[in-house]
Short mmCIF file of C-alpha atoms and ligand atoms in Angstrom, two decimals:
data_model
loop_
_atom_site.label_atom_id
_atom_site.label_comp_id
_atom_site.label_asym_id
_atom_site.label_seq_id
_atom_site.Cartn_x
_atom_site.Cartn_y
_atom_site.Cartn_z
CA MET M 1 46.00 -18.28 3.45
CA LYS M 2 47.36 -15.40 1.38
CA ARG M 3 45.04 -14.54 -1.54
CA MET M 4 46.81 -14.65 -4.90
CA VAL M 5 46.15 -11.66 -7.18
CA TYR M 6 47.18 -12.11 -10.79
CA ALA M 7 47.55 -8.69 -12.41
CA ASP M 8 49.84 -9.47 -15.33
CA ASN M 9 47.33 -10.27 -18.06
CA ALA M 10 49.41 -8.53 -20.72
CA ALA M 11 52.06 -11.21 -20.10
CA THR M 12 49.64 -14.10 -20.36
CA THR M 13 46.07 -15.04 -19.42
CA GLN M 14 44.26 -17.94 -17.80
CA LEU M 15 43.08 -20.59 -20.24
CA ASP M 16 39.35 -20.42 -21.01
CA ILE M 17 37.78 -23.58 -19.56
CA GLU M 18 35.66 -24.19 -22.67
CA ALA M 19 38.78 -23.87 -24.81
CA PHE M 20 40.47 -26.47 -22.60
CA GLU M 21 37.52 -28.87 -22.89
CA ALA M 22 37.42 -28.41 -26.67
CA MET M 23 41.14 -29.22 -26.92
CA LYS M 24 41.05 -32.49 -24.96
CA PRO M 25 39.67 -34.86 -27.64
CA PHE M 26 42.38 -33.77 -30.08
CA LEU M 27 45.08 -34.75 -27.60
CA LEU M 28 43.58 -38.03 -26.43
CA THR M 29 41.26 -39.60 -28.98
CA ASP M 30 41.07 -37.68 -32.27
CA TYR M 31 44.83 -37.30 -32.55
CA GLY M 32 45.08 -37.99 -36.29
CA ASN M 33 47.44 -35.96 -38.46
CA ALA M 34 45.25 -33.52 -40.39
CA SER M 35 47.33 -34.03 -43.54
CA GLN M 36 46.62 -37.77 -43.82
CA PRO M 37 43.95 -38.97 -46.28
CA TYR M 38 42.36 -41.78 -44.19
CA SER M 39 39.08 -41.47 -42.31
CA PHE M 40 40.66 -41.36 -38.80
CA SER M 41 42.13 -37.95 -39.67
CA ARG M 42 38.83 -36.51 -40.83
CA THR M 43 37.85 -35.10 -37.44
CA ALA M 44 41.17 -33.29 -37.10
CA LYS M 45 40.92 -31.96 -40.65
CA ARG M 46 37.39 -30.69 -40.04
CA ALA M 47 38.44 -29.04 -36.76
CA LEU M 48 41.31 -27.30 -38.56
CA LYS M 49 38.96 -25.98 -41.23
CA GLU M 50 36.30 -24.85 -38.76
CA SER M 51 38.84 -23.16 -36.46
CA ARG M 52 40.29 -21.26 -39.42
CA GLU M 53 36.77 -20.13 -40.36
CA THR M 54 35.99 -19.05 -36.79
CA ILE M 55 39.19 -17.04 -36.44
CA ALA M 56 38.77 -15.43 -39.87
CA LYS M 57 35.24 -14.35 -38.94
CA CYS M 58 36.46 -12.87 -35.64
CA ILE M 59 38.73 -10.39 -37.48
CA GLY M 60 36.72 -9.92 -40.70
CA ALA M 61 39.10 -11.96 -42.89
CA SER M 62 38.59 -14.87 -45.29
CA PRO M 63 39.62 -18.34 -44.01
CA GLU M 64 42.42 -18.74 -46.58
CA GLU M 65 44.00 -15.55 -45.24
CA ILE M 66 44.65 -17.10 -41.78
CA TYR M 67 47.98 -18.92 -41.28
CA PHE M 68 48.60 -20.77 -38.01
CA THR M 69 51.96 -20.14 -36.31
CA SER M 70 53.54 -20.89 -32.93
CA GLY M 71 52.57 -17.44 -31.59
CA GLY M 72 53.26 -13.74 -31.79
CA THR M 73 57.03 -14.04 -31.99
CA GLU M 74 56.91 -16.35 -34.99
CA SER M 75 54.24 -14.29 -36.77
CA ASP M 76 56.31 -11.12 -36.33
CA ASN M 77 59.54 -12.78 -37.49
CA TRP M 78 57.76 -14.21 -40.52
CA VAL M 79 56.45 -10.78 -41.52
CA ILE M 80 59.78 -8.97 -41.17
CA LYS M 81 61.93 -11.65 -42.82
CA GLY M 82 59.43 -13.11 -45.28
CA SER M 83 58.56 -9.67 -46.53
CA ALA M 84 62.20 -8.49 -46.82
CA PHE M 85 63.16 -11.48 -48.95
CA SER M 86 60.13 -11.12 -51.24
CA ASP M 87 61.29 -8.08 -53.21
CA PRO M 88 65.00 -7.45 -53.91
CA LEU M 89 64.31 -3.97 -55.29
CA LYS M 90 62.20 -2.33 -52.57
CA ARG M 91 64.42 -3.00 -49.59
CA ARG M 92 63.43 -0.63 -46.79
CA THR M 93 61.33 -1.57 -43.75
CA ILE M 94 59.82 1.10 -41.51
CA THR M 95 58.76 0.27 -37.97
CA SER M 96 58.45 2.12 -34.67
CA ALA M 97 61.02 2.37 -31.91
CA ILE M 98 58.56 0.99 -29.32
CA GLU M 99 57.73 -2.35 -30.97
CA HIS M 100 58.03 -5.64 -29.11
CA HIS M 101 61.46 -7.31 -29.39
CA ALA M 102 59.93 -9.92 -31.71
CA ILE M 103 59.78 -7.12 -34.31
CA LEU M 104 62.87 -5.16 -33.25
CA HIS M 105 65.22 -8.15 -33.11
CA ALA M 106 63.87 -9.54 -36.40
CA CYS M 107 64.57 -6.10 -37.92
CA ALA M 108 68.13 -6.23 -36.52
CA ASP M 109 68.53 -9.62 -38.25
CA ILE M 110 67.56 -8.25 -41.68
CA GLU M 111 69.74 -5.15 -41.15
CA ARG M 112 72.72 -7.50 -40.72
CA LEU M 113 71.81 -8.97 -44.12
CA GLY M 114 71.89 -5.52 -45.72
CA TYR M 115 68.19 -4.55 -45.63
CA PRO M 116 67.77 -1.00 -44.25
CA VAL M 117 65.31 -0.37 -41.42
CA THR M 118 63.94 2.96 -40.15
CA TYR M 119 62.74 3.15 -36.53
CA LEU M 120 60.15 5.91 -36.15
CA PRO M 121 60.14 7.95 -32.94
CA VAL M 122 56.92 8.31 -30.90
CA ASN M 123 55.46 11.22 -28.94
CA PRO M 124 55.39 11.20 -25.09
CA HIS M 125 52.13 9.19 -25.16
CA GLY M 126 53.75 6.50 -27.30
CA GLU M 127 51.90 7.48 -30.47
CA VAL M 128 53.41 7.31 -33.96
CA LEU M 129 52.34 10.56 -35.58
CA PRO M 130 51.07 10.24 -39.18
CA GLN M 131 53.31 13.17 -40.12
CA THR M 132 56.39 11.25 -38.96
CA LEU M 133 55.53 8.31 -41.21
CA HIS M 134 54.91 10.72 -44.13
CA GLU M 135 58.37 12.19 -43.64
CA TRP M 136 60.21 8.86 -43.70
CA LEU M 137 58.19 6.94 -46.27
CA THR M 138 59.71 6.65 -49.75
CA ASP M 139 59.06 4.66 -52.92
CA GLN M 140 61.79 2.31 -51.69
CA THR M 141 59.77 1.32 -48.60
CA ARG M 142 58.51 -2.25 -48.94
CA LEU M 143 56.95 -2.75 -45.52
CA VAL M 144 55.59 -0.56 -42.73
CA SER M 145 55.05 -2.46 -39.46
CA ILE M 146 53.46 -0.56 -36.57
CA MET M 147 51.99 -2.31 -33.53
CA LEU M 148 48.27 -1.89 -32.87
CA ALA M 149 48.67 -1.73 -29.07
CA ASN M 150 51.83 -1.45 -27.03
CA ASN M 151 52.48 -4.19 -24.49
CA GLU M 152 54.18 -1.98 -21.88
CA ILE M 153 52.03 1.15 -21.85
CA GLY M 154 48.92 0.03 -23.74
CA THR M 155 48.90 2.88 -26.29
CA ILE M 156 46.67 2.17 -29.30
CA GLN M 157 47.89 3.55 -32.64
CA ASP M 158 45.78 5.14 -35.37
CA ILE M 159 46.33 2.11 -37.59
CA LYS M 160 43.90 3.07 -40.35
CA THR M 161 45.56 6.43 -40.97
CA LEU M 162 49.07 4.95 -40.83
CA CYS M 163 48.04 2.14 -43.18
CA ASP M 164 46.54 4.60 -45.71
CA ILE M 165 49.80 6.58 -45.68
CA ALA M 166 51.88 3.41 -46.25
CA HIS M 167 49.65 2.39 -49.16
CA SER M 168 49.91 5.85 -50.72
CA LYS M 169 53.57 5.02 -51.54
CA GLY M 170 52.92 1.38 -52.45
CA ALA M 171 54.21 -0.14 -49.17
CA ILE M 172 52.67 -3.19 -47.47
CA PHE M 173 51.23 -2.56 -43.97
CA HIS M 174 51.54 -4.99 -41.04
CA THR M 175 50.38 -4.58 -37.46
CA ASP M 176 51.47 -6.57 -34.41
CA ALA M 177 48.06 -6.90 -32.76
CA VAL M 178 49.14 -9.40 -30.08
CA GLN M 179 47.92 -7.16 -27.25
CA ALA M 180 44.73 -6.15 -29.04
CA VAL M 181 43.15 -9.28 -30.56
CA GLY M 182 40.42 -10.57 -28.25
CA HIS M 183 40.38 -7.26 -26.34
CA MET M 184 38.86 -4.92 -28.91
CA HIS M 185 36.83 -5.18 -32.11
CA ILE M 186 39.17 -5.55 -35.09
CA ASP M 187 38.11 -5.70 -38.72
CA VAL M 188 41.10 -6.15 -41.00
CA LYS M 189 39.14 -5.11 -44.10
CA SER M 190 37.90 -1.81 -42.71
CA LEU M 191 41.39 -1.06 -41.34
CA GLY M 192 42.74 -1.90 -44.81
CA ILE M 193 45.82 -3.70 -43.44
CA ASP M 194 47.78 -6.40 -45.29
CA MET M 195 49.04 -8.46 -42.34
CA LEU M 196 48.27 -8.87 -38.63
CA SER M 197 49.99 -10.93 -35.90
CA ALA M 198 48.10 -12.50 -32.99
CA SER M 199 48.86 -14.84 -30.11
CA ALA M 200 46.33 -17.10 -28.36
CA HIS M 201 47.73 -16.94 -24.80
CA LYS M 202 47.00 -13.21 -24.66
CA PHE M 203 43.25 -13.85 -25.10
CA ASN M 204 42.69 -16.84 -22.80
CA GLY M 205 43.84 -19.39 -25.36
CA PRO M 206 46.71 -21.87 -24.98
CA LYS M 207 50.39 -20.89 -25.14
CA GLY M 208 52.57 -21.62 -28.16
CA ILE M 209 49.93 -20.98 -30.81
CA GLY M 210 48.98 -17.91 -32.80
CA PHE M 211 48.19 -16.79 -36.29
CA LEU M 212 49.21 -14.43 -38.99
CA TYR M 213 46.59 -12.81 -41.20
CA ILE M 214 47.98 -12.35 -44.69
CA LYS M 215 45.66 -10.58 -47.12
CA ASN M 216 45.26 -12.47 -50.38
CA GLU M 217 48.00 -11.67 -52.90
CA THR M 218 50.35 -10.04 -50.39
CA ALA M 219 54.01 -10.67 -51.32
CA ILE M 220 55.71 -12.79 -48.66
CA THR M 221 58.03 -15.80 -48.77
CA SER M 222 57.52 -18.92 -46.65
CA PHE M 223 59.16 -18.78 -43.24
CA ILE M 224 59.45 -22.41 -42.21
CA SER M 225 60.31 -24.83 -45.00
CA GLY M 226 59.16 -28.43 -45.15
CA GLY M 227 55.75 -29.94 -45.88
CA LYS M 228 52.80 -28.39 -47.64
CA GLN M 229 50.83 -27.27 -44.57
CA GLU M 230 49.34 -23.77 -44.44
CA SER M 231 49.20 -23.47 -48.25
CA GLY M 232 52.90 -24.33 -48.45
CA LEU M 233 53.91 -21.15 -46.60
CA ARG M 234 54.37 -22.47 -43.04
CA ALA M 235 55.45 -26.09 -42.87
CA GLY M 236 54.98 -28.37 -39.86
CA THR M 237 52.25 -30.71 -38.61
CA GLU M 238 49.41 -28.55 -37.35
CA ASN M 239 48.90 -28.29 -33.58
CA ILE M 240 45.19 -29.12 -33.87
CA ALA M 241 44.36 -29.11 -30.14
CA SER M 242 45.87 -25.67 -29.64
CA ILE M 243 44.34 -24.30 -32.83
CA VAL M 244 40.91 -25.49 -31.65
CA GLY M 245 41.52 -23.98 -28.19
CA MET M 246 42.58 -20.68 -29.75
CA ALA M 247 39.44 -20.46 -31.89
CA VAL M 248 37.12 -21.22 -28.95
CA ALA M 249 38.92 -18.72 -26.69
CA LEU M 250 38.80 -15.94 -29.28
CA LYS M 251 35.14 -16.50 -30.08
CA ASN M 252 34.25 -16.57 -26.37
CA ASN M 253 36.21 -13.41 -25.59
CA LEU M 254 34.64 -11.52 -28.45
CA SER M 255 31.13 -12.65 -27.69
CA HIS M 256 31.47 -11.09 -24.21
CA LEU M 257 33.72 -8.24 -25.29
CA ASP M 258 31.54 -5.28 -24.33
CA GLU M 259 30.83 -6.60 -20.84
CA ASN M 260 34.50 -7.59 -20.31
CA VAL M 261 35.70 -4.14 -21.38
CA ALA M 262 33.15 -2.39 -19.14
CA HIS M 263 34.22 -4.56 -16.18
CA ILE M 264 37.95 -4.00 -16.76
CA LYS M 265 37.51 -0.22 -17.25
CA LYS M 266 35.61 -0.02 -13.97
CA LEU M 267 38.43 -1.83 -12.14
CA GLU M 268 40.99 0.41 -13.82
CA GLN M 269 39.16 3.53 -12.64
CA LYS M 270 38.87 2.12 -9.12
CA LEU M 271 42.64 1.59 -9.04
CA ILE M 272 43.45 5.11 -10.27
CA ASP M 273 40.89 6.71 -7.90
CA GLY M 274 42.23 4.62 -5.03
CA LEU M 275 45.81 5.78 -5.66
CA HIS M 276 44.64 9.41 -5.55
CA GLU M 277 42.60 8.79 -2.40
CA LYS M 278 45.59 7.23 -0.67
CA GLU M 279 47.69 10.20 -1.82
CA ILE M 280 50.22 8.01 -3.56
CA GLN M 281 52.15 10.12 -6.09
CA PHE M 282 52.46 8.50 -9.53
CA VAL M 283 52.77 9.20 -13.23
CA ARG M 284 50.58 7.19 -15.56
CA ASN M 285 52.26 6.34 -18.88
CA GLY M 286 50.62 5.89 -22.26
CA SER M 287 47.75 7.50 -24.08
CA SER M 288 44.06 8.01 -23.30
CA MET M 289 43.53 5.58 -26.21
CA HIS M 290 44.83 2.42 -24.55
CA VAL M 291 44.05 -1.27 -24.14
CA PRO M 292 41.60 -1.54 -21.21
CA GLY M 293 43.37 -2.67 -18.06
CA ASN M 294 46.94 -1.96 -19.22
CA ILE M 295 48.16 0.43 -16.49
CA SER M 296 51.77 1.57 -16.54
CA LEU M 297 52.61 3.51 -13.37
CA SER M 298 55.84 5.28 -12.46
CA PHE M 299 56.70 6.11 -8.86
CA ASP M 300 59.45 8.57 -8.04
CA ASN M 301 62.18 7.34 -5.72
CA CYS M 302 61.15 3.70 -6.14
CA GLU M 303 62.81 0.73 -7.81
CA GLY M 304 60.25 -1.05 -10.02
CA GLU M 305 62.16 -4.28 -9.61
CA ALA M 306 62.04 -4.05 -5.79
CA LEU M 307 58.35 -3.10 -5.95
CA LEU M 308 57.63 -6.18 -8.07
CA HIS M 309 59.35 -8.46 -5.55
CA ARG M 310 57.64 -6.89 -2.55
CA LEU M 311 54.25 -7.22 -4.25
CA ASP M 312 55.15 -10.80 -5.11
CA LEU M 313 55.80 -11.53 -1.42
CA MET M 314 52.29 -10.24 -0.77
CA GLY M 315 50.86 -12.62 -3.40
CA ILE M 316 50.45 -10.05 -6.18
CA SER M 317 51.85 -10.63 -9.69
CA VAL M 318 52.63 -7.53 -11.76
CA SER M 319 55.39 -6.72 -14.20
CA THR M 320 58.15 -4.17 -14.64
CA GLY M 321 58.40 -3.13 -18.27
CA SER M 322 57.68 -6.04 -20.60
CA ALA M 323 56.92 -9.47 -19.19
CA CYS M 324 58.72 -11.17 -22.07
CA ASN M 325 62.01 -9.78 -20.76
CA SER M 326 61.38 -9.31 -17.07
CA GLU M 327 64.77 -10.86 -16.19
CA ASP M 328 66.39 -7.88 -17.84
CA THR M 329 66.73 -5.01 -15.38
CA GLN M 330 67.69 -2.49 -18.07
CA VAL M 331 65.33 0.48 -18.42
CA SER M 332 62.80 -0.55 -21.04
CA HIS M 333 63.23 0.84 -24.57
CA VAL M 334 59.56 1.87 -24.59
CA LEU M 335 59.90 4.05 -21.49
CA GLN M 336 63.08 5.57 -22.91
CA GLU M 337 61.40 6.31 -26.24
CA ILE M 338 58.46 8.14 -24.64
CA GLY M 339 61.02 10.35 -22.93
CA LEU M 340 60.41 9.26 -19.33
CA SER M 341 63.27 10.28 -17.04
CA ASP M 342 65.59 7.44 -16.04
CA ARG M 343 64.50 7.92 -12.45
CA LEU M 344 60.79 7.48 -13.20
CA ALA M 345 61.48 4.69 -15.69
CA ARG M 346 63.27 2.71 -12.98
CA GLY M 347 60.28 3.14 -10.69
CA THR M 348 57.77 1.77 -13.22
CA ILE M 349 55.46 -1.21 -12.89
CA ARG M 350 52.78 -2.49 -15.25
CA ILE M 351 49.53 -3.69 -13.73
CA SER M 352 47.49 -5.41 -16.42
CA LEU M 353 43.95 -6.37 -15.49
CA GLY M 354 41.84 -9.00 -17.18
CA LYS M 355 38.27 -10.24 -17.17
CA THR M 356 38.94 -12.54 -14.19
CA ASN M 357 40.08 -9.72 -11.87
CA THR M 358 37.69 -8.47 -9.18
CA GLU M 359 37.08 -5.34 -7.11
CA GLU M 360 38.64 -7.18 -4.18
CA ASP M 361 41.83 -7.65 -6.23
CA ILE M 362 42.02 -3.88 -6.69
CA GLU M 363 41.58 -3.28 -2.95
CA ILE M 364 44.39 -5.75 -2.22
CA ILE M 365 46.70 -4.09 -4.77
CA LEU M 366 45.92 -0.62 -3.39
CA SER M 367 46.52 -1.61 0.19
CA ALA M 368 49.83 -3.31 -0.77
CA LEU M 369 51.05 -0.33 -2.82
CA SER M 370 50.13 2.01 -0.01
CA LYS M 371 52.09 -0.05 2.54
CA ILE M 372 55.18 -0.38 0.31
CA ILE M 373 55.36 3.12 -1.15
CA LYS M 374 54.42 5.10 1.91
N1 LIG D 1 54.14 -8.81 -29.68
C1 LIG D 1 53.66 -8.23 -28.58
C2 LIG D 1 53.11 -6.84 -28.66
C3 LIG D 1 53.66 -8.91 -27.35
O1 LIG D 1 53.17 -8.33 -26.26
C4 LIG D 1 54.19 -10.23 -27.31
C5 LIG D 1 54.28 -10.95 -26.02
O2 LIG D 1 54.30 -10.36 -24.96
C6 LIG D 1 54.66 -10.80 -28.52
C7 LIG D 1 54.63 -10.07 -29.66
C8 LIG D 1 55.18 -12.20 -28.52
O3 LIG D 1 54.11 -13.12 -28.48
P1 LIG D 1 54.32 -14.65 -28.05
O4 LIG D 1 54.46 -14.68 -26.58
O5 LIG D 1 53.08 -15.35 -28.53
O6 LIG D 1 55.52 -15.14 -28.79
#
């Protein structure tokens, strides 16, 4: 039987088995609504409180600064829209041109409502230069939102420096850390940031759940109106099972972080060395500061889309551009913004390795790429 190789961990990850086990009681037996006052709901209420504490501790926040959402897309939309509507005087938002569509499309929404948005260019490695932010920042800027790690090329931004610059002109700073949380140490207080988006399914948690860190006293309006859940800022009955699963998955990932990172970096190096050994010509996109395992490769004279399907036939799952829009065969905005030629951009695939990948997986990928490309 053909061996399946999953190498698209930036799109989603396998659910942590302990997270799954921890979720089960809240679906089957302790299914009480955490907002109800009777004793049957106590277990759910306690789980909600403890999960919030666990997650807060994982990123150096206080529990009341963690707001549960349905995932990265919702957290990002909440930040862009909830922040825009919070101050009628300071109207400008600054973001980067290589953000995920959850940020870019939310920005397009507020632009249609008359709120100006600036999209900062990046250098060929996908980095937002501090100088560029300095040049565009004004007293009228309300929010600066720059992603911590890019989903397509893995580039990690110098968030602390960018955040300090934003604060120097009184702007709020948000980072979309969906690709980073659970994969690197993050301390929101030492970074100094005001908001951070995260999504559980990127760190071996369940899909459809995430959180938004909002530093105490940050100006933001509620995003979903209704009941009083999440301090009245995000209405809707809490998804206790998924929240519990997310907390367990994040804690587990972080408690093995150093060994996971060492393992993934070793696999990454094996892949790059193997490509050189097999004399396969490629360009690697992104920066030397990147999320471990996020490997964006461009091959000249190749169609990324065709490569993806041929690898798929061989049992290997990778992505072209961003997994969230893999049906779209347009050249990705990220590859365009880093200045990659159209030809190379079209021949680009993203291999994203995770903690469950093995050396054998890399050998299978290398042998498949060699067969297809040569
Ligand atoms: N932001 C980034 C950087 C992402 O990579 C993704 C998903 O790929 C999202 C936001 C959206 O997250 P979710 O799938 O939880 O809605």
